[in-house]
Structures are given as structure tokens and as C-alpha cells.
């Protein structure tokens, strides 16, 4: 599946980008790693409770109308009030960062494996027999929600359900019967046969009247069935690509993201599982989900995955600090001091993630804008790893290449060395950082570009299976982006180009043109080189000026002595 459906998928991708634009093993590490959240002062809680819940766009329009009607005195009064509120917020955050106030830890409680399995039984392995289940919950255009998560309700519409091809329906019913009999191996084989039929055009009863969305919904349904079969067989490695493809085909359906999370959990990739659960919870709200117990179960799963990621990680530790206003340099220094006291074994390099706001499942309520926001501070045992990560986070273009010459191909030895430093040590940290961050800041596709660079390294090392998994994961992320945040026309074009290149790579098609992410890598390397030259020039200029000043002073002293 994939080669035969490329044209349909490309049409589907274009329609989704233009039509769906979202408004916006038991651990044996020290227990104190779980005390990673500084407690939120009562003042901050009261401040956040006072934030009005409603449509932010409407509030902006009202504010603009009032501003036009106001006179100079009103403007001055508003400015004074704004400055006063800002000072109050700064005082709150200063109090939050005082050593005597915020060091009351709020540890994540350990969630036992049995609870996780219960959640998966209720949310992941639910027996969905009909194709139509996807239309009821995933058909709400993303643009019907407010960009700032201020709208509490969504307009809903239920399109006509496609009539599944008779031959395909028989195959699916037979496969489902085997699944209910717990004969998962036979069920997986029959679902694979159904997927093959679908790829050959036997998806709907009227193929020439079918939309790409109809075909993708049916194919996504089959992919999810294959995920659950392989999970039941204890083969999450075989389920992984199917979980990615189910999301690519139907990114708005929250259970697809949950199934991906379950696969990652079984593979012990807890940071990625946490991110999948976070997106599942957001998608559930976005598409009009109203059952609180489902959202609570998803959040519990998300919290458990973060806990596992923290407790099992040995190279770094983390601390989340709640805040209201932008934190300045002096407050960042206080955060580092606090972190050093809480995690003395991880102080070789400490830095606070400068990009984006983090959210935690315990305090996230998507319908109440905005959720409580946190700054993430990371500390490392290895200074070198911390410095590399900080350098990467300071780049505007998302690359992590060691290439010195932008127009020369990377050698196999360079790829192997890069895998040892980036693939094994840096990528896991970056995955963790994103487990509590829904959107990217500089570029909507930055995380995907990083993954595709990573896939290029794997391809160079001839690790074909892993490369395929990473590219499929990147495509699932690309399909989800328009649902998670507003994207500009430039981002939409980049997203389409990345998808086209990723599909070509998966299908083994070569092109005279270079892949988009390689071009971005070259631009980033050239930009880095120019910055280095500029820094070197300015540094030498300052040194020359200092030497001239020193020589001038010596001459003046000699003149005065004579």
C-alpha cells in the first residue's frame, strides 16, 4: 500500500492542508527525579482563574473597537494599568522563584502498569466494527475551532458514509470475526489482504464517485486493525508503521494517536508515547469530544508516559516552572540555582528551553485558554551533550548536521559518527522536550525536518527498516500539523514539498532534484558559517581597538614622563 495510492494520497494531502486549518520494567532511578515540577503559588492560580474564557478573536475585535473610541487620556490610563499589571505579574514570578517559596515539590504519582493496560483496553483495543465510526468523530473541519482555543463548542457535520466495496466488506467481516475469536495472526493476514484490495481500487462501491477522504478513511480503518492485531501478538515493531500510516490517512481521529502511543510504550519509547497521547487529547477536544472520563483517561496515559520517560532517563533530568509573563535572564539564573539544588547529579550543563511554552497533563484544559504554561529546565551529566543541544536550540533553521562543507556529500564514516552523537544521545532529548510542547515556534515543520535529517543518516548507514519507520513517523506529523496550529502559506507549501519528497523516498524513487530537507541543511550550514565569520570579525575588531587604545595610552604616558 502506498505505491498504488500515491495520487489519491497527494490529492488528500492538498485538500487537508487547504480545508483543515486549525485555529491554532520498574524504574530504578532516584525518586527525586519525579519531583520535577515547582509548585504553583496561590497568586498565580488566582491570576489564571481570572482569565476570561471565551472567543479570543471576539475579544480582540471588541478591544480594537474600544481603542478607536478612546481618547488620549484613556490610552494613558490603559498604559498605566498595563504597566501596573505587568509589575504585579513580575512580582508573582519573583515570589515563585524565591528559594523559600517554590521548593515544595509536586511529584508525579507513579501509575502502575495495570492501570495503563486498563486504559489501553478501554481506548485502544475498543472493537470498532464499522468503517463509519471515523466519520462521526473526525469530520469536523479544523478551522471550525478558534485559533486560540477559546471556543468551547464546534460546528459539527456528518457527511454521507461511503458504501464499502462488496468484496472488501466480506474480507473485512471475515478478518473482524477472526479478531473477535482472538486468532490475531490469521486476522492480521486477512486485514493485510483487505488493505491490498483497497490499494488496487476496491475501496468503495462507486470508485469514480469517491473522494480521497472516503478512501483514506477506509484504508486508515484497516491500518488501525493491523496495529491492534500486532499489539495483541506482542509485535509492536510490526505495528509501528501501520500506526504512523493510520494517522497520515486520518490525522483528526484521536484513537489513531492513542494507538501510536501504545505502540511506542511497548517499544519503551516513552517520550514519543507521551507526545502521541498529548496530541490524542487535543484532537479529542478539537473534534468535539465531550465525555470527561475519556479525556481524563488520555491525560492519565500522557502523565504516565512522561513519568516513565523521566525516571528511566539517566543522562539528564528536568524541572518545570509555572509562569505568567516572559521570564528575564536574571530569573532564568534563579531557575538554574533551583535546579542545581534539586538535582545535584545533573549540573554539568543546565539550560532553560528558550522556545515555546510547555504544558503538563495535570493542568491542561484545552477549552480554557490558555492552559497553565511552564518553562522547561534541563540538566545534564555530560556537558558536551548539553552544549550541543543548546546550540541546536539557538538555530532558527532546524538542522543538526556536523557537515563543514555544504556542497560535499556526507561520508559513511561521518554518518556513523553523527549517529553515535546525534541519533543515540541528542534525538532522545529532543523527543522528550516535545512530549509537553504541542507546537513548534520558528517553523511549523521544524520537528519533521529534524526527523527527515535523521532518516537520511539511517539511509546512509543502510538501516533501511529504521529509515522507513522514521519517514512514516515524519509523514504522520506532517499530516497532523494543520490541526495543531495555524500555518502560513509558506508553511503549507513547505509541508506539501516535504510530503512529496518523503513519499518519493519511501517508494525508492530518485530525482534529479535534491530533497527539500537537504537544501534547508545547506542553507543552515552556510548561515552558521556566516555567523561564525561575523563573530570572529567583531571579536578581532574589538581586540584591535583595545590594542590601539593600549598603545595610545602608553604613548601618552611616555610623553608625560619626558
Coordinates of C-alpha atoms in Angstrom, one line a residue:
X1 CA 0.0 0.0 0.0
X2 CA 1.4 3.4 -0.8
X3 CA 2.7 3.0 -4.4
X4 CA -0.8 2.4 -5.8
X5 CA -2.4 5.1 -3.7
X6 CA 0.2 7.9 -4.2
X7 CA -2.1 10.1 -6.5
X8 CA -5.0 9.7 -4.1
X9 CA -2.9 10.5 -1.1
X10 CA -1.4 13.6 -2.7
X11 CA -4.8 14.9 -3.5
X12 CA -5.9 14.1 0.0
X13 CA -2.9 16.0 1.4
X14 CA -3.6 19.1 -0.6
X15 CA -7.3 19.1 0.3
X16 CA -6.5 18.7 4.0
X17 CA -3.9 21.5 4.0
X18 CA -6.3 23.9 2.4
X19 CA -9.5 22.9 4.0
X20 CA -8.4 21.9 7.6
X21 CA -6.5 24.9 9.0
X22 CA -6.6 24.9 12.7
X23 CA -7.0 27.9 14.6
X24 CA -4.5 27.2 16.4
X25 CA 10.4 -2.8 33.9
X26 CA 10.2 -0.8 37.1
X27 CA 12.4 2.3 37.2
X28 CA 15.4 2.1 39.5
X29 CA 16.5 5.7 39.5
X30 CA 16.3 8.1 42.4
X31 CA 12.8 9.1 43.4
X32 CA 13.6 12.8 43.5
X33 CA 13.7 12.8 39.6
X34 CA 9.9 12.7 39.8
X35 CA 9.9 16.0 41.8
X36 CA 10.3 17.9 38.6
X37 CA 7.6 20.5 39.0
X38 CA 7.9 23.6 41.2
X39 CA 4.6 24.2 42.9
X40 CA 2.3 26.9 41.5
X41 CA 1.7 29.7 44.1
X42 CA -1.8 30.6 45.0
X43 CA -1.4 34.0 43.5
X44 CA -0.6 32.5 40.1
X45 CA -3.6 30.1 40.4
X46 CA -5.9 33.1 41.2
X47 CA -4.5 35.0 38.3
X48 CA -5.1 32.2 35.8
X49 CA -8.6 31.7 37.1
X50 CA -9.4 35.3 36.4
X51 CA -8.6 34.8 32.7
X52 CA -11.9 35.1 30.8
X53 CA -13.0 32.0 29.0
X54 CA -14.4 32.9 25.6
X55 CA -13.6 33.6 22.0
X56 CA -10.3 35.5 21.9
X57 CA -10.9 36.7 18.4
X58 CA -14.1 38.4 19.5
X59 CA -12.3 40.0 22.5
X60 CA -9.7 41.3 20.1
X61 CA -12.3 42.9 17.9
X62 CA -14.0 44.5 20.9
X63 CA -10.7 45.8 22.1
X64 CA -10.0 47.4 18.7
X65 CA -13.4 49.0 18.7
X66 CA -12.9 50.4 22.1
X67 CA -9.5 51.7 21.2
X68 CA -10.9 53.7 18.3
X69 CA -13.4 55.3 20.6
X70 CA -11.0 56.1 23.3
X71 CA -9.2 59.5 23.7
X72 CA -5.6 60.2 24.8
X73 CA -6.4 60.1 28.5
X74 CA -8.0 56.6 28.1
X75 CA -4.8 55.4 26.3
X76 CA -2.7 56.8 29.1
X77 CA -4.9 55.2 31.7
X78 CA -4.7 51.8 29.9
X79 CA -1.0 52.1 29.6
X80 CA -0.7 52.8 33.3
X81 CA -2.9 49.8 34.1
X82 CA -0.9 47.6 31.8
X83 CA 2.4 48.6 33.3
X84 CA 0.9 48.0 36.8
X85 CA -0.4 44.5 35.9
X86 CA 3.0 43.7 34.3
X87 CA 4.7 44.7 37.5
X88 CA 2.3 42.6 39.6
X89 CA 2.9 39.6 37.4
X90 CA 6.7 40.1 37.7
X91 CA 6.3 40.2 41.5
X92 CA 4.4 36.9 41.4
X93 CA 7.0 35.2 39.3
X94 CA 9.8 36.7 41.5
X95 CA 8.0 35.1 44.5
X96 CA 7.7 31.9 42.6
X97 CA 11.4 31.8 42.1
X98 CA 12.4 32.6 45.6
X99 CA 14.1 29.6 47.2
X100 CA 11.9 29.5 50.2
X101 CA 8.6 29.6 48.2
X102 CA 8.7 27.2 45.3
X103 CA 10.6 24.2 46.6
X104 CA 7.5 22.4 47.7
X105 CA 7.7 19.6 45.2
X106 CA 4.6 18.4 43.4
X107 CA 5.8 14.9 42.4
X108 CA 4.2 12.8 39.7
X109 CA 2.5 9.9 41.3
X110 CA 3.5 6.5 40.0
X111 CA 0.9 5.0 37.7
X112 CA 1.0 1.2 37.8
X113 CA 1.2 -0.9 34.7
X114 CA -2.2 -2.5 35.4
X115 CA -3.8 1.0 35.2
X116 CA -2.1 1.6 31.8
X117 CA -3.3 -1.7 30.4
X118 CA -6.9 -0.9 31.6
X119 CA -6.7 2.4 29.8
X120 CA -5.5 0.7 26.6
X121 CA -8.3 -1.8 26.9
X122 CA -10.9 1.0 27.1
X123 CA -9.4 3.3 24.5
X124 CA -7.0 1.4 22.2
X125 CA -8.5 -2.1 21.8
X126 CA -12.1 -1.0 21.5
X127 CA -13.8 -3.2 18.9
X128 CA -14.8 -0.8 16.2
X129 CA -16.5 -2.9 13.6
X130 CA -17.9 -0.4 11.1
X131 CA -15.9 2.0 8.8
X132 CA -18.4 4.7 9.5
X133 CA -17.0 5.3 13.1
X134 CA -14.3 7.6 11.7
X135 CA -16.7 10.0 10.0
X136 CA -18.7 10.7 13.2
X137 CA -15.7 11.9 15.2
X138 CA -13.1 13.1 12.6
X139 CA -15.2 15.0 10.1
X140 CA -15.2 18.4 11.8
X141 CA -13.1 20.8 9.8
X142 CA -10.3 22.1 12.0
X143 CA -11.0 25.7 11.0
X144 CA -14.3 25.5 13.0
X145 CA -12.3 25.8 16.2
X146 CA -10.8 29.1 17.4
X147 CA -7.1 29.6 16.7
X148 CA -6.6 30.4 20.4
X149 CA -8.5 27.5 21.8
X150 CA -11.1 29.9 23.1
X151 CA -14.2 28.4 21.6
X152 CA -16.0 25.9 23.8
X153 CA -18.1 24.3 21.1
X154 CA -17.6 23.2 17.5
X155 CA -19.8 23.2 14.5
X156 CA -20.4 19.6 13.6
X157 CA -21.5 18.0 10.4
X158 CA -21.8 14.4 9.4
X159 CA -21.1 13.7 5.7
X160 CA -22.5 10.7 3.9
X161 CA -20.8 7.5 4.8
X162 CA -19.2 5.8 1.7
X163 CA -20.6 2.4 0.6
X164 CA -17.7 -0.1 1.0
X165 CA -17.0 -2.3 -2.0
X166 CA -18.7 -5.7 -1.6
X167 CA -15.6 -7.8 -1.9
X168 CA -13.7 -5.6 0.5
X169 CA -16.6 -5.7 3.0
X170 CA -16.6 -9.5 3.0
X171 CA -12.9 -9.6 3.6
X172 CA -13.2 -7.1 6.5
X173 CA -16.0 -9.0 8.1
X174 CA -14.1 -12.3 7.9
X175 CA -11.0 -10.6 9.4
X176 CA -13.0 -9.0 12.2
X177 CA -14.5 -12.4 13.0
X178 CA -11.1 -13.9 13.4
X179 CA -10.1 -10.9 15.6
X180 CA -13.0 -11.5 17.9
X181 CA -12.1 -15.1 18.1
X182 CA -8.6 -13.9 19.3
X183 CA -7.0 -15.6 16.3
X184 CA -4.9 -12.5 15.8
X185 CA -2.3 -14.0 13.4
X186 CA -5.0 -15.0 10.8
X187 CA -6.8 -11.8 11.4
X188 CA -3.7 -9.8 10.6
X189 CA -3.1 -11.7 7.4
X190 CA -6.7 -11.1 6.3
X191 CA -6.6 -7.4 7.2
X192 CA -3.4 -7.2 5.1
X193 CA -5.3 -8.8 2.2
X194 CA -8.1 -6.3 2.7
X195 CA -5.5 -3.4 2.6
X196 CA -4.1 -4.8 -0.7
X197 CA -7.7 -4.9 -2.2
X198 CA -8.1 -1.3 -1.1
X199 CA -4.8 -0.2 -2.7
X200 CA -6.0 -1.8 -6.0
X201 CA -9.1 0.4 -6.1
X202 CA -11.6 -1.9 -4.4
X203 CA -12.4 0.6 -1.6
X204 CA -15.9 1.9 -2.3
X205 CA -18.9 0.6 -4.3
X206 CA -18.7 3.6 -6.6
X207 CA -14.9 4.3 -7.1
X208 CA -15.3 7.1 -9.6
X209 CA -17.7 9.0 -7.3
X210 CA -15.5 8.5 -4.2
X211 CA -13.5 11.3 -2.7
X212 CA -9.9 10.9 -1.4
X213 CA -11.3 11.3 2.1
X214 CA -13.6 8.3 1.7
X215 CA -10.7 6.1 0.5
X216 CA -8.3 7.3 3.2
X217 CA -10.9 6.7 5.9
X218 CA -11.4 3.1 4.9
X219 CA -7.6 2.5 4.5
X220 CA -7.0 4.1 7.9
X221 CA -9.6 1.8 9.5
X222 CA -7.7 -1.2 8.1
X223 CA -4.3 0.1 9.2
X224 CA -5.7 0.5 12.8
X225 CA -6.9 -3.0 12.8
X226 CA -3.4 -4.2 11.8
X227 CA -2.0 -2.1 14.7
X228 CA -4.2 -3.8 17.3
X229 CA -3.5 -7.3 15.8
X230 CA 0.2 -6.9 16.0
X231 CA 0.0 -5.4 19.5
X232 CA -2.1 -8.4 20.6
X233 CA 0.6 -10.7 19.1
X234 CA 3.3 -8.8 21.1
X235 CA 4.9 -7.5 17.9
X236 CA 5.0 -3.7 18.3
X237 CA 7.8 -3.3 15.8
X238 CA 5.4 -4.6 13.1
X239 CA 2.6 -2.4 14.3
X240 CA 4.7 0.8 14.2
X241 CA 4.5 1.7 10.5
X242 CA 0.8 0.8 10.5
X243 CA 0.2 3.2 13.4
X244 CA 2.0 6.0 11.5
X245 CA 0.1 5.4 8.3
X246 CA -3.3 5.3 10.1
X247 CA -2.5 8.9 11.3
X248 CA -1.3 10.0 7.9
X249 CA -4.6 8.9 6.4
X250 CA -6.8 10.2 9.2
X251 CA -4.9 12.6 11.5
X252 CA -8.0 14.0 13.2
X253 CA -9.2 10.8 14.8
X254 CA -7.8 10.7 18.3
X255 CA -7.7 6.9 18.7
X256 CA -5.2 6.7 15.9
X257 CA -2.8 8.8 18.0
X258 CA -3.5 6.7 21.1
X259 CA -2.7 3.5 19.2
X260 CA 0.6 5.1 18.2
X261 CA 1.2 5.9 21.8
X262 CA 0.5 2.3 22.8
X263 CA 3.0 1.1 20.2
X264 CA 5.7 3.5 21.4
X265 CA 5.0 2.3 25.0
X266 CA 5.5 -1.3 24.1
X267 CA 8.8 -0.3 22.4
X268 CA 9.8 1.7 25.5
X269 CA 9.9 4.9 23.6
X270 CA 8.1 6.8 26.4
X271 CA 8.8 10.4 25.3
X272 CA 7.2 9.8 21.9
X273 CA 4.4 7.9 23.5
X274 CA 3.7 11.0 25.7
X275 CA 3.6 13.3 22.7
X276 CA 1.2 10.9 20.9
X277 CA -1.1 10.9 24.0
X278 CA -0.9 14.7 24.2
X279 CA -2.0 15.1 20.5
X280 CA -4.8 12.5 21.1
X281 CA -6.2 14.6 24.0
X282 CA -6.1 17.8 21.9
X283 CA -7.7 16.0 18.9
X284 CA -10.4 14.7 21.1
X285 CA -11.3 18.2 22.2
X286 CA -10.8 19.7 18.7
X287 CA -13.3 17.3 17.1
X288 CA -16.0 17.9 19.7
X289 CA -15.3 15.2 22.3
X290 CA -17.3 16.0 25.4
X291 CA -17.0 12.9 27.6
X292 CA -14.8 14.0 30.5
X293 CA -13.9 10.4 31.6
X294 CA -12.3 9.8 28.2
X295 CA -10.2 13.0 28.3
X296 CA -9.2 12.1 31.9
X297 CA -8.0 8.6 30.8
X298 CA -6.0 10.1 28.0
X299 CA -4.4 12.7 30.3
X300 CA -3.5 9.9 32.8
X301 CA -1.9 7.9 30.0
X302 CA 0.1 11.1 28.9
X303 CA 1.2 11.7 32.5
X304 CA 2.3 8.1 32.9
X305 CA 4.4 8.2 29.8
X306 CA 6.1 11.5 31.0
X307 CA 6.8 9.8 34.3
X308 CA 8.4 6.8 32.6
X309 CA 10.5 9.0 30.4
X310 CA 11.8 10.9 33.3
X311 CA 12.5 8.0 35.7
X312 CA 14.2 5.8 33.1
X313 CA 16.4 8.5 31.6
X314 CA 19.9 8.5 33.1
X315 CA 21.7 11.2 31.1
X316 CA 19.5 14.2 32.0
X317 CA 16.9 15.4 34.4
X318 CA 14.2 18.1 34.2
X319 CA 12.3 20.8 36.1
X320 CA 9.1 22.6 35.0
X321 CA 8.5 26.1 36.4
X322 CA 5.0 27.7 36.0
X323 CA 5.0 31.3 34.8
X324 CA 2.7 34.1 33.7
X325 CA 4.9 36.7 31.9
X326 CA 8.1 36.4 29.9
X327 CA 10.9 35.3 32.1
X328 CA 14.0 37.5 32.0
X329 CA 17.7 36.5 32.2
X330 CA 18.0 37.0 36.0
X331 CA 15.0 34.8 36.6
X332 CA 16.5 32.1 34.4
X333 CA 19.6 32.2 36.5
X334 CA 17.4 31.7 39.6
X335 CA 15.8 28.7 37.9
X336 CA 19.3 27.2 37.3
X337 CA 20.1 27.7 41.0
X338 CA 16.9 26.0 42.0
X339 CA 17.5 23.1 39.6
X340 CA 21.1 22.6 40.9
X341 CA 19.7 22.3 44.5
X342 CA 17.0 19.8 43.4
X343 CA 19.2 17.7 41.0
X344 CA 22.8 18.0 42.1
X345 CA 23.8 15.0 39.9
X346 CA 22.8 16.8 36.7
X347 CA 24.7 20.1 36.8
X348 CA 27.4 19.7 34.2
X349 CA 25.3 21.8 31.9
X350 CA 22.0 23.5 32.8
X351 CA 19.8 25.5 30.5
X352 CA 16.1 26.5 30.1
X353 CA 14.4 25.7 26.8
X354 CA 14.1 29.1 25.1
X355 CA 11.5 28.1 22.5
X356 CA 7.9 27.6 23.2
X357 CA 5.7 27.0 26.3
X358 CA 5.3 23.6 27.8
X359 CA 2.1 22.1 29.2
X360 CA 1.5 19.3 31.7
X361 CA -1.4 16.9 31.6
X362 CA -2.3 17.6 35.3
X363 CA -3.2 21.3 34.5
X364 CA -4.2 21.2 30.8
X365 CA -7.8 22.1 29.8
X366 CA -7.9 22.8 26.1
X367 CA -11.3 24.7 26.3
X368 CA -9.9 27.2 28.8
X369 CA -7.4 29.4 27.1
X370 CA -4.6 29.3 27.7
X371 CA -3.6 26.2 29.7
X372 CA -1.1 26.7 32.5
X373 CA 2.2 27.2 30.9
X374 CA 5.7 26.1 32.1
X375 CA 9.3 26.7 31.3
X376 CA 11.4 23.6 31.0
X377 CA 14.9 23.5 32.5
X378 CA 17.2 20.6 31.7
X379 CA 20.3 19.5 33.4
X380 CA 22.9 17.0 32.0
X381 CA 25.5 14.7 33.4
X382 CA 27.5 15.2 30.2
X383 CA 28.5 18.8 29.5
X384 CA 29.1 18.0 25.8
X385 CA 25.6 16.8 25.2
X386 CA 24.1 19.8 26.9
X387 CA 26.1 22.2 24.9
X388 CA 25.2 20.5 21.6
X389 CA 21.5 20.6 22.4
X390 CA 21.7 24.3 23.5
X391 CA 23.5 25.1 20.2
X392 CA 20.8 23.3 18.2
X393 CA 18.0 25.1 20.1
X394 CA 19.6 28.5 19.2
X395 CA 19.4 27.9 15.5
X396 CA 16.5 29.3 13.5
X397 CA 16.8 26.6 10.9
X398 CA 16.1 23.1 12.2
X399 CA 19.3 21.2 11.3
X400 CA 21.7 19.2 13.4
X401 CA 24.5 18.5 10.9
X402 CA 28.2 18.2 11.5
X403 CA 29.0 18.9 7.9
X404 CA 31.6 21.6 7.4
X405 CA 31.3 21.9 3.6
X406 CA 27.7 22.5 2.5
X407 CA 28.1 21.2 -1.1
X408 CA 30.0 18.0 -0.4
X409 CA 28.1 14.7 0.4
X410 CA 28.4 13.3 3.9
X411 CA 30.7 10.2 4.0
X412 CA 29.7 6.9 5.6
X413 CA 32.2 7.5 8.4
X414 CA 30.7 11.0 9.1
X415 CA 27.2 9.4 9.1
X416 CA 28.3 6.7 11.6
X417 CA 29.9 9.3 13.9
X418 CA 26.8 11.5 13.6
X419 CA 24.6 8.6 14.5
X420 CA 26.7 8.0 17.7
X421 CA 26.4 11.6 18.8
X422 CA 23.0 12.8 17.5
X423 CA 21.0 9.6 16.9
X424 CA 21.7 8.0 20.3
X425 CA 22.2 11.0 22.6
X426 CA 20.6 14.1 21.1
X427 CA 17.4 12.9 19.4
X428 CA 16.0 11.2 22.6
X429 CA 16.4 14.6 24.5
X430 CA 14.6 16.4 21.7
X431 CA 11.8 13.9 21.7
X432 CA 11.4 14.4 25.5
X433 CA 11.3 18.2 25.1
X434 CA 8.4 17.8 22.6
X435 CA 6.5 15.5 24.9
X436 CA 5.0 18.6 26.6
X437 CA 5.1 21.0 23.7
X438 CA 2.2 20.9 21.2
X439 CA 3.5 23.2 18.5
X440 CA 6.8 24.4 17.1
X441 CA 7.8 28.1 17.2
X442 CA 10.0 29.2 14.4
X443 CA 8.8 26.8 11.7
X444 CA 5.7 24.6 11.8
X445 CA 7.7 21.8 10.1
X446 CA 10.9 22.1 12.1
X447 CA 10.5 18.8 14.1
X448 CA 9.7 16.9 10.9
X449 CA 12.7 18.3 9.1
X450 CA 14.9 17.1 12.0
X451 CA 13.3 13.7 11.7
X452 CA 14.0 13.6 8.0
X453 CA 17.6 14.5 8.5
X454 CA 17.8 11.7 11.0
X455 CA 16.2 9.4 8.4
X456 CA 18.9 10.5 5.9
X457 CA 21.6 9.4 8.3
X458 CA 19.9 6.0 8.8
X459 CA 19.7 5.6 5.0
X460 CA 23.4 6.4 4.6
X461 CA 24.1 3.7 7.2
X462 CA 21.9 1.3 5.2
X463 CA 19.5 0.9 8.2
X464 CA 16.5 0.7 5.8
X465 CA 13.8 -0.6 8.2
X466 CA 14.5 2.2 10.7
X467 CA 14.7 4.8 8.0
X468 CA 11.3 3.7 6.7
X469 CA 9.8 4.0 10.2
X470 CA 11.3 7.5 10.8
X471 CA 9.9 8.7 7.4
X472 CA 6.5 7.3 8.1
X473 CA 6.5 8.9 11.5
X474 CA 7.5 12.3 9.9
X475 CA 4.6 12.0 7.4
X476 CA 2.2 11.3 10.3
X477 CA 3.5 14.5 12.0
X478 CA 3.1 16.5 8.7
X479 CA -0.5 15.4 8.3
X480 CA -1.3 16.5 11.9
X481 CA 0.3 19.9 11.7
X482 CA -2.6 21.8 10.1
X483 CA -4.8 20.5 13.0
X484 CA -2.4 21.7 15.7
X485 CA -1.7 25.3 14.7
X486 CA -2.3 28.0 12.1
X487 CA 0.1 27.6 9.2
X488 CA 1.1 30.3 6.8
X489 CA 1.0 29.9 3.0
X490 CA 4.8 29.4 3.1
X491 CA 4.5 26.7 5.7
X492 CA 1.7 25.0 3.7
X493 CA 3.9 24.9 0.6
X494 CA 6.9 23.6 2.6
X495 CA 4.6 20.9 4.1
X496 CA 3.4 19.7 0.7
X497 CA 7.0 19.7 -0.6
X498 CA 8.2 17.6 2.4
X499 CA 5.4 15.2 2.0
X500 CA 6.1 14.7 -1.8
X501 CA 9.8 14.2 -1.1
X502 CA 9.1 11.8 1.8
X503 CA 6.8 9.7 -0.3
X504 CA 9.3 9.6 -3.2
X505 CA 12.0 8.4 -0.7
X506 CA 9.7 5.7 0.8
X507 CA 8.9 4.4 -2.7
X508 CA 12.6 4.4 -3.7
X509 CA 12.1 7.0 -6.4
X510 CA 15.2 9.0 -7.2
X511 CA 15.0 12.5 -8.6
X512 CA 17.4 14.9 -10.3
X513 CA 16.3 17.5 -7.7
X514 CA 17.5 17.4 -4.2
X515 CA 15.3 16.6 -1.2
X516 CA 13.8 19.7 0.4
X517 CA 15.4 19.0 3.8
X518 CA 18.9 18.7 2.3
X519 CA 18.5 22.1 0.8
X520 CA 17.5 23.5 4.1
X521 CA 20.5 21.8 5.7
X522 CA 22.9 23.5 3.2
X523 CA 21.3 26.9 3.9
X524 CA 21.7 26.4 7.7
X525 CA 25.3 25.4 7.3
X526 CA 26.0 28.5 5.2
X527 CA 24.2 30.7 7.7
X528 CA 26.2 29.2 10.6
X529 CA 29.4 29.8 8.7
X530 CA 28.4 33.5 8.1
X531 CA 27.6 33.9 11.7
X532 CA 30.9 32.5 12.8
X533 CA 32.8 34.8 10.3
X534 CA 30.8 37.8 11.7
X535 CA 31.5 36.8 15.3
X536 CA 35.2 36.3 14.5
X537 CA 35.4 39.7 12.7
X538 CA 33.7 41.5 15.5
X539 CA 35.9 39.8 18.1
X540 CA 39.0 40.7 16.2
X541 CA 37.8 44.2 15.7
X542 CA 37.3 44.7 19.5
X543 CA 40.8 43.2 20.1
X544 CA 42.3 45.6 17.6
X545 CA 40.5 48.6 19.1
X546 CA 41.7 47.5 22.6
X547 CA 45.3 47.2 21.4
X548 CA 45.2 50.6 19.7
X549 CA 43.8 52.1 22.9
X550 CA 46.5 50.4 25.0
X551 CA 49.2 51.7 22.6
X552 CA 47.8 55.2 22.7
X553 CA 47.8 55.2 26.5
X554 CA 51.4 54.0 26.6
X555 CA 52.5 56.8 24.2
X556 CA 50.6 59.3 26.3
X557 CA 52.4 58.1 29.4
X558 CA 55.8 58.2 27.7
X559 CA 55.1 61.8 26.5
X560 CA 54.1 62.9 30.0
X561 CA 57.2 61.3 31.6
X562 CA 59.5 63.1 29.1

